[in-house]
mmCIF file of C-alpha atoms in Angstrom:
data_model
loop_
_atom_site.group_PDB
_atom_site.id
_atom_site.type_symbol
_atom_site.label_atom_id
_atom_site.label_comp_id
_atom_site.label_asym_id
_atom_site.label_seq_id
_atom_site.Cartn_x
_atom_site.Cartn_y
_atom_site.Cartn_z
ATOM 1 C CA MET A 1 -19.364 8.198 -0.970
ATOM 2 C CA THR A 2 -20.654 4.836 -2.170
ATOM 3 C CA THR A 3 -24.274 4.409 -3.173
ATOM 4 C CA LEU A 4 -26.613 1.861 -1.605
ATOM 5 C CA GLN A 5 -26.307 -0.211 -4.767
ATOM 6 C CA ASP A 6 -22.518 -0.202 -4.437
ATOM 7 C CA GLN A 7 -22.835 -1.257 -0.790
ATOM 8 C CA MET A 8 -25.223 -4.032 -1.804
ATOM 9 C CA LYS A 9 -22.801 -5.336 -4.436
ATOM 10 C CA GLN A 10 -19.954 -5.156 -1.939
ATOM 11 C CA ALA A 11 -21.957 -7.112 0.647
ATOM 12 C CA VAL A 12 -22.807 -9.941 -1.734
ATOM 13 C CA ALA A 13 -19.241 -10.070 -3.045
ATOM 14 C CA LEU A 14 -17.915 -10.427 0.524
ATOM 15 C CA ALA A 15 -20.444 -13.170 1.249
ATOM 16 C CA ALA A 16 -19.169 -15.101 -1.751
ATOM 17 C CA VAL A 17 -15.502 -14.684 -0.799
ATOM 18 C CA ASP A 18 -16.336 -15.999 2.677
ATOM 19 C CA GLN A 19 -16.921 -19.395 1.007
ATOM 20 C CA ILE A 20 -13.345 -19.551 -0.300
ATOM 21 C CA SER A 21 -10.791 -21.663 1.552
ATOM 22 C CA SER A 22 -7.011 -21.765 1.193
ATOM 23 C CA GLY A 23 -5.742 -24.176 -1.444
ATOM 24 C CA MET A 24 -8.742 -23.842 -3.770
ATOM 25 C CA VAL A 25 -8.746 -23.537 -7.544
ATOM 26 C CA LEU A 26 -11.255 -20.777 -8.254
ATOM 27 C CA GLY A 27 -13.297 -19.712 -11.235
ATOM 28 C CA LEU A 28 -13.267 -15.904 -11.234
ATOM 29 C CA GLY A 29 -16.252 -14.385 -12.968
ATOM 30 C CA SER A 30 -16.867 -11.216 -14.954
ATOM 31 C CA GLY A 31 -18.805 -8.020 -14.347
ATOM 32 C CA SER A 32 -18.995 -5.364 -11.633
ATOM 33 C CA THR A 33 -19.932 -7.599 -8.690
ATOM 34 C CA ALA A 34 -17.377 -10.228 -9.682
ATOM 35 C CA ALA A 35 -14.745 -7.480 -9.860
ATOM 36 C CA LEU A 36 -15.473 -6.583 -6.237
ATOM 37 C CA MET A 37 -15.130 -10.258 -5.346
ATOM 38 C CA ILE A 38 -11.740 -10.432 -7.096
ATOM 39 C CA LYS A 39 -10.552 -7.307 -5.269
ATOM 40 C CA GLU A 40 -11.533 -8.768 -1.894
ATOM 41 C CA LEU A 41 -9.841 -12.034 -2.805
ATOM 42 C CA GLY A 42 -6.659 -10.134 -3.645
ATOM 43 C CA ALA A 43 -6.798 -8.312 -0.293
ATOM 44 C CA ARG A 44 -7.162 -11.558 1.662
ATOM 45 C CA LEU A 45 -4.276 -13.135 -0.217
ATOM 46 C CA LYS A 46 -2.102 -10.115 0.452
ATOM 47 C CA ASP A 47 -2.729 -10.071 4.219
ATOM 48 C CA GLY A 48 -2.465 -13.843 4.566
ATOM 49 C CA ARG A 49 -6.077 -14.710 5.411
ATOM 50 C CA LEU A 50 -6.068 -16.938 2.309
ATOM 51 C CA LYS A 51 -3.129 -18.848 0.827
ATOM 52 C CA ASP A 52 -2.200 -21.122 -2.057
ATOM 53 C CA LEU A 53 -5.059 -20.103 -4.341
ATOM 54 C CA VAL A 54 -5.172 -20.376 -8.123
ATOM 55 C CA GLY A 55 -7.643 -18.450 -10.260
ATOM 56 C CA VAL A 56 -9.118 -19.278 -13.663
ATOM 57 C CA THR A 57 -10.632 -16.132 -15.169
ATOM 58 C CA THR A 58 -13.649 -15.932 -17.458
ATOM 59 C CA SER A 59 -12.658 -12.767 -19.316
ATOM 60 C CA PHE A 60 -9.671 -10.688 -20.332
ATOM 61 C CA GLN A 61 -11.011 -7.950 -18.056
ATOM 62 C CA GLY A 62 -10.911 -10.292 -15.068
ATOM 63 C CA GLU A 63 -7.470 -11.555 -16.036
ATOM 64 C CA VAL A 64 -6.048 -8.024 -16.031
ATOM 65 C CA LEU A 65 -7.618 -7.205 -12.652
ATOM 66 C CA ALA A 66 -6.502 -10.454 -11.008
ATOM 67 C CA ALA A 67 -2.965 -10.054 -12.336
ATOM 68 C CA GLU A 68 -2.766 -6.493 -10.998
ATOM 69 C CA LEU A 69 -3.790 -7.788 -7.555
ATOM 70 C CA GLY A 70 -1.193 -10.553 -7.559
ATOM 71 C CA ILE A 71 -3.656 -13.454 -7.752
ATOM 72 C CA PRO A 72 -1.924 -16.506 -9.290
ATOM 73 C CA LEU A 73 -3.660 -17.497 -12.527
ATOM 74 C CA GLN A 74 -3.819 -20.595 -14.692
ATOM 75 C CA ALA A 75 -5.481 -21.291 -18.021
ATOM 76 C CA LEU A 76 -8.489 -23.607 -18.025
ATOM 77 C CA ASN A 77 -6.498 -26.305 -19.805
ATOM 78 C CA ALA A 78 -3.775 -26.163 -17.142
ATOM 79 C CA VAL A 79 -5.935 -27.108 -14.135
ATOM 80 C CA ASP A 80 -7.319 -30.524 -13.306
ATOM 81 C CA ARG A 81 -10.245 -29.158 -11.302
ATOM 82 C CA ILE A 82 -12.120 -26.020 -10.281
ATOM 83 C CA ASP A 83 -13.318 -26.224 -6.686
ATOM 84 C CA LEU A 84 -15.543 -23.156 -6.703
ATOM 85 C CA ALA A 85 -16.652 -20.682 -9.370
ATOM 86 C CA ILE A 86 -18.201 -17.323 -8.465
ATOM 87 C CA ASP A 87 -19.908 -15.188 -11.088
ATOM 88 C CA GLY A 88 -22.800 -12.839 -11.660
ATOM 89 C CA ALA A 89 -25.867 -13.221 -13.870
ATOM 90 C CA ASP A 90 -28.131 -10.980 -15.898
ATOM 91 C CA GLU A 91 -31.299 -12.890 -14.980
ATOM 92 C CA VAL A 92 -32.097 -15.691 -12.507
ATOM 93 C CA ASP A 93 -35.415 -17.568 -12.504
ATOM 94 C CA PRO A 94 -36.912 -19.472 -9.522
ATOM 95 C CA GLY A 95 -35.336 -22.739 -10.706
ATOM 96 C CA PHE A 96 -31.826 -21.177 -10.700
ATOM 97 C CA GLN A 97 -31.709 -21.107 -14.503
ATOM 98 C CA LEU A 98 -29.728 -18.139 -15.748
ATOM 99 C CA ILE A 99 -29.178 -15.769 -18.614
ATOM 100 C CA LYS A 100 -25.597 -14.522 -18.795
ATOM 101 C CA GLY A 101 -23.593 -12.715 -21.443
ATOM 102 C CA GLY A 102 -24.340 -9.043 -20.937
ATOM 103 C CA GLY A 103 -20.590 -8.523 -21.000
ATOM 104 C CA ALA A 104 -20.151 -10.889 -23.980
ATOM 105 C CA CYS A 105 -18.077 -13.311 -21.864
ATOM 106 C CA HIS A 106 -20.578 -16.171 -21.640
ATOM 107 C CA VAL A 107 -18.525 -18.733 -23.584
ATOM 108 C CA GLN A 108 -15.646 -18.755 -21.103
ATOM 109 C CA GLU A 109 -18.068 -18.241 -18.214
ATOM 110 C CA LYS A 110 -19.977 -21.383 -19.148
ATOM 111 C CA LEU A 111 -16.796 -23.419 -19.623
ATOM 112 C CA VAL A 112 -15.710 -22.492 -16.095
ATOM 113 C CA ALA A 113 -19.166 -23.004 -14.554
ATOM 114 C CA VAL A 114 -19.502 -26.480 -16.084
ATOM 115 C CA ARG A 115 -16.056 -27.444 -14.790
ATOM 116 C CA ALA A 116 -16.637 -26.216 -11.228
ATOM 117 C CA GLU A 117 -17.585 -28.506 -8.358
ATOM 118 C CA ARG A 118 -19.730 -25.644 -7.023
ATOM 119 C CA PHE A 119 -21.015 -22.627 -8.916
ATOM 120 C CA VAL A 120 -22.151 -19.678 -6.779
ATOM 121 C CA VAL A 121 -24.044 -16.835 -8.448
ATOM 122 C CA VAL A 122 -23.938 -13.320 -6.986
ATOM 123 C CA VAL A 123 -26.632 -10.839 -8.042
ATOM 124 C CA ASP A 124 -28.726 -7.973 -6.781
ATOM 125 C CA ALA A 125 -32.466 -8.348 -6.349
ATOM 126 C CA SER A 126 -33.227 -6.664 -9.687
ATOM 127 C CA LYS A 127 -31.837 -9.724 -11.512
ATOM 128 C CA LEU A 128 -34.523 -12.075 -10.113
ATOM 129 C CA VAL A 129 -37.297 -12.835 -12.613
ATOM 130 C CA GLN A 130 -40.170 -15.273 -12.912
ATOM 131 C CA THR A 131 -39.587 -15.864 -16.634
ATOM 132 C CA LEU A 132 -36.296 -15.460 -18.459
ATOM 133 C CA ASN A 133 -35.910 -13.113 -21.443
ATOM 134 C CA LEU A 134 -38.949 -10.907 -20.886
ATOM 135 C CA GLU A 135 -36.584 -8.006 -20.191
ATOM 136 C CA PHE A 136 -33.013 -9.104 -20.867
ATOM 137 C CA PRO A 137 -32.076 -10.399 -24.335
ATOM 138 C CA LEU A 138 -30.425 -13.793 -24.750
ATOM 139 C CA PRO A 139 -26.850 -13.429 -26.052
ATOM 140 C CA VAL A 140 -25.764 -15.859 -28.770
ATOM 141 C CA GLU A 141 -22.094 -15.884 -29.824
ATOM 142 C CA VAL A 142 -21.684 -16.559 -33.535
ATOM 143 C CA LEU A 143 -18.887 -16.884 -36.051
ATOM 144 C CA PRO A 144 -18.425 -13.552 -37.871
ATOM 145 C CA GLY A 145 -18.991 -15.124 -41.285
ATOM 146 C CA ALA A 146 -22.288 -16.703 -40.212
ATOM 147 C CA TRP A 147 -24.114 -14.017 -38.265
ATOM 148 C CA ARG A 148 -26.671 -13.211 -40.971
ATOM 149 C CA GLN A 149 -27.468 -16.896 -41.456
ATOM 150 C CA VAL A 150 -27.831 -17.510 -37.716
ATOM 151 C CA GLN A 151 -29.914 -14.361 -37.346
ATOM 152 C CA ALA A 152 -32.359 -15.663 -39.931
ATOM 153 C CA GLN A 153 -32.552 -19.055 -38.227
ATOM 154 C CA LEU A 154 -33.182 -17.494 -34.821
ATOM 155 C CA ASN A 155 -35.902 -15.316 -36.308
ATOM 156 C CA SER A 156 -37.527 -18.416 -37.824
ATOM 157 C CA MET A 157 -37.533 -19.947 -34.305
ATOM 158 C CA GLY A 158 -39.676 -17.068 -33.049
ATOM 159 C CA GLY A 159 -36.899 -14.808 -31.841
ATOM 160 C CA GLU A 160 -35.988 -11.273 -32.772
ATOM 161 C CA ALA A 161 -32.199 -11.273 -33.158
ATOM 162 C CA GLN A 162 -30.136 -8.118 -33.376
ATOM 163 C CA LEU A 163 -26.386 -7.810 -33.861
ATOM 164 C CA ARG A 164 -24.879 -6.232 -30.740
ATOM 165 C CA MET A 165 -23.149 -2.987 -31.621
ATOM 166 C CA ALA A 166 -20.287 -1.426 -29.688
ATOM 167 C CA VAL A 167 -20.859 1.769 -27.703
ATOM 168 C CA LYS A 168 -17.529 3.592 -27.882
ATOM 169 C CA LYS A 169 -16.242 2.216 -31.178
ATOM 170 C CA ALA A 170 -17.618 1.886 -34.660
ATOM 171 C CA GLY A 171 -19.010 -1.499 -35.567
ATOM 172 C CA PRO A 172 -20.137 -4.550 -33.608
ATOM 173 C CA VAL A 173 -19.020 -5.930 -30.246
ATOM 174 C CA VAL A 174 -16.213 -8.476 -30.705
ATOM 175 C CA THR A 175 -15.818 -11.153 -28.024
ATOM 176 C CA ASP A 176 -12.580 -12.342 -26.428
ATOM 177 C CA GLN A 177 -12.759 -15.251 -28.905
ATOM 178 C CA GLY A 178 -13.012 -12.891 -31.872
ATOM 179 C CA ASN A 179 -16.683 -13.594 -32.601
ATOM 180 C CA LEU A 180 -19.889 -11.541 -32.771
ATOM 181 C CA VAL A 181 -22.966 -11.521 -30.516
ATOM 182 C CA LEU A 182 -26.618 -11.665 -31.494
ATOM 183 C CA ASP A 183 -29.049 -10.497 -28.797
ATOM 184 C CA VAL A 184 -32.353 -12.354 -29.048
ATOM 185 C CA LYS A 185 -35.793 -11.605 -27.581
ATOM 186 C CA PHE A 186 -38.565 -14.190 -27.681
ATOM 187 C CA ALA A 187 -42.185 -13.067 -27.419
ATOM 188 C CA GLY A 188 -43.471 -14.189 -24.028
ATOM 189 C CA GLY A 189 -39.968 -14.916 -22.786
ATOM 190 C CA ILE A 190 -38.284 -18.310 -22.533
ATOM 191 C CA ASN A 191 -40.514 -20.960 -20.965
ATOM 192 C CA GLU A 192 -38.448 -24.062 -21.842
ATOM 193 C CA PRO A 193 -34.867 -22.874 -21.367
ATOM 194 C CA ALA A 194 -33.252 -26.336 -21.411
ATOM 195 C CA ASP A 195 -34.781 -27.199 -24.790
ATOM 196 C CA LEU A 196 -33.953 -23.790 -26.244
ATOM 197 C CA GLU A 197 -30.328 -23.926 -25.101
ATOM 198 C CA LEU A 198 -29.815 -27.154 -27.049
ATOM 199 C CA ALA A 199 -31.766 -26.004 -30.093
ATOM 200 C CA ILE A 200 -29.758 -22.784 -30.451
ATOM 201 C CA ASN A 201 -26.420 -24.496 -29.904
ATOM 202 C CA ASN A 202 -27.285 -26.957 -32.688
ATOM 203 C CA LEU A 203 -27.469 -24.140 -35.250
ATOM 204 C CA PRO A 204 -24.420 -24.103 -37.554
ATOM 205 C CA GLY A 205 -22.334 -21.020 -36.850
ATOM 206 C CA VAL A 206 -23.292 -20.757 -33.165
ATOM 207 C CA LEU A 207 -20.472 -21.119 -30.659
ATOM 208 C CA GLU A 208 -22.543 -20.827 -27.461
ATOM 209 C CA ASN A 209 -25.572 -19.047 -25.999
ATOM 210 C CA GLY A 210 -26.169 -17.368 -22.654
ATOM 211 C CA LEU A 211 -28.609 -19.865 -21.137
ATOM 212 C CA PHE A 212 -26.963 -21.521 -18.124
ATOM 213 C CA ILE A 213 -29.093 -24.571 -17.364
ATOM 214 C CA ASN A 214 -28.796 -26.619 -14.160
ATOM 215 C CA LEU A 215 -25.377 -25.169 -13.346
ATOM 216 C CA ALA A 216 -25.956 -22.843 -10.363
ATOM 217 C CA ASN A 217 -25.663 -24.494 -6.951
ATOM 218 C CA GLN A 218 -26.305 -21.360 -4.907
ATOM 219 C CA VAL A 219 -27.588 -17.841 -5.545
ATOM 220 C CA LEU A 220 -26.621 -15.013 -3.203
ATOM 221 C CA VAL A 221 -28.847 -11.954 -3.573
ATOM 222 C CA GLY A 222 -27.890 -8.471 -2.464
ATOM 223 C CA GLU A 223 -30.826 -6.429 -1.185
ATOM 224 C CA ILE A 224 -31.501 -3.161 0.595
ATOM 225 C CA ILE A 225 -33.604 -3.730 3.723
ATOM 226 C CA ASP A 226 -34.543 -0.716 5.877
ATOM 227 C CA GLY A 227 -31.859 1.299 4.135
ATOM 228 C CA MET A 228 -29.104 -1.225 4.808
ATOM 229 C CA PRO A 229 -27.444 -3.764 2.469
ATOM 230 C CA ARG A 230 -28.276 -7.379 3.191
ATOM 231 C CA VAL A 231 -27.451 -10.721 1.564
ATOM 232 C CA ARG A 232 -30.087 -13.404 1.089
ATOM 233 C CA ASP A 233 -29.216 -17.018 0.317
ATOM 234 C CA LEU A 234 -31.927 -17.739 -2.217
ATOM 235 C CA ALA A 235 -33.964 -20.910 -1.861
ATOM 236 C CA LYS A 236 -34.351 -22.835 -5.106
ATOM 237 C CA GLY A 237 -37.922 -22.804 -6.377
#
């Protein structure tokens, strides 16, 4: 039996897939809700409700799932456009600014989001925050040979940066690009995310950080109302 949270994720994933039309080039996101979206997309392709779709995945995990479901895939460099990208987020503020990277896929996720004509974010209500980074750390992908240097620079900027360690293997998390991730918390959260995104990305040794600024066009929020899953189309604050 599925939990209410599972039903909520399923509802918001279906709402996102409802925006897909035949012939689109799609950015396929990462994470549990995005996986449900990919599964529904595969089902609609199989039964003919959708046709002639091409997916561009944001993670190896998503690539494996999409391939198993028979979704045609192309590399980012092989497509001339992305019509619609659908992905989750770890935090969303009232201005639709995001923190992503809990799954250490934010480099490819940002490449796809920037390329997309429309970027739709699917989350549950727990991901909505007034101020970014009060709870969820900001992921920063760094070159393996530079992580100590970048850590020191982030600490000098007022952050507390910790190397992300793997859970079921010895040593640190390694991204799909072969890099490491520093998770950073700033006292009081992030109040100027656009400025901070640029400042961090200007540090030598940094590949990309998990601030997604002015990229989301729509946020779909899964909620439980009176014991039933509902989807809210969030109004931008």
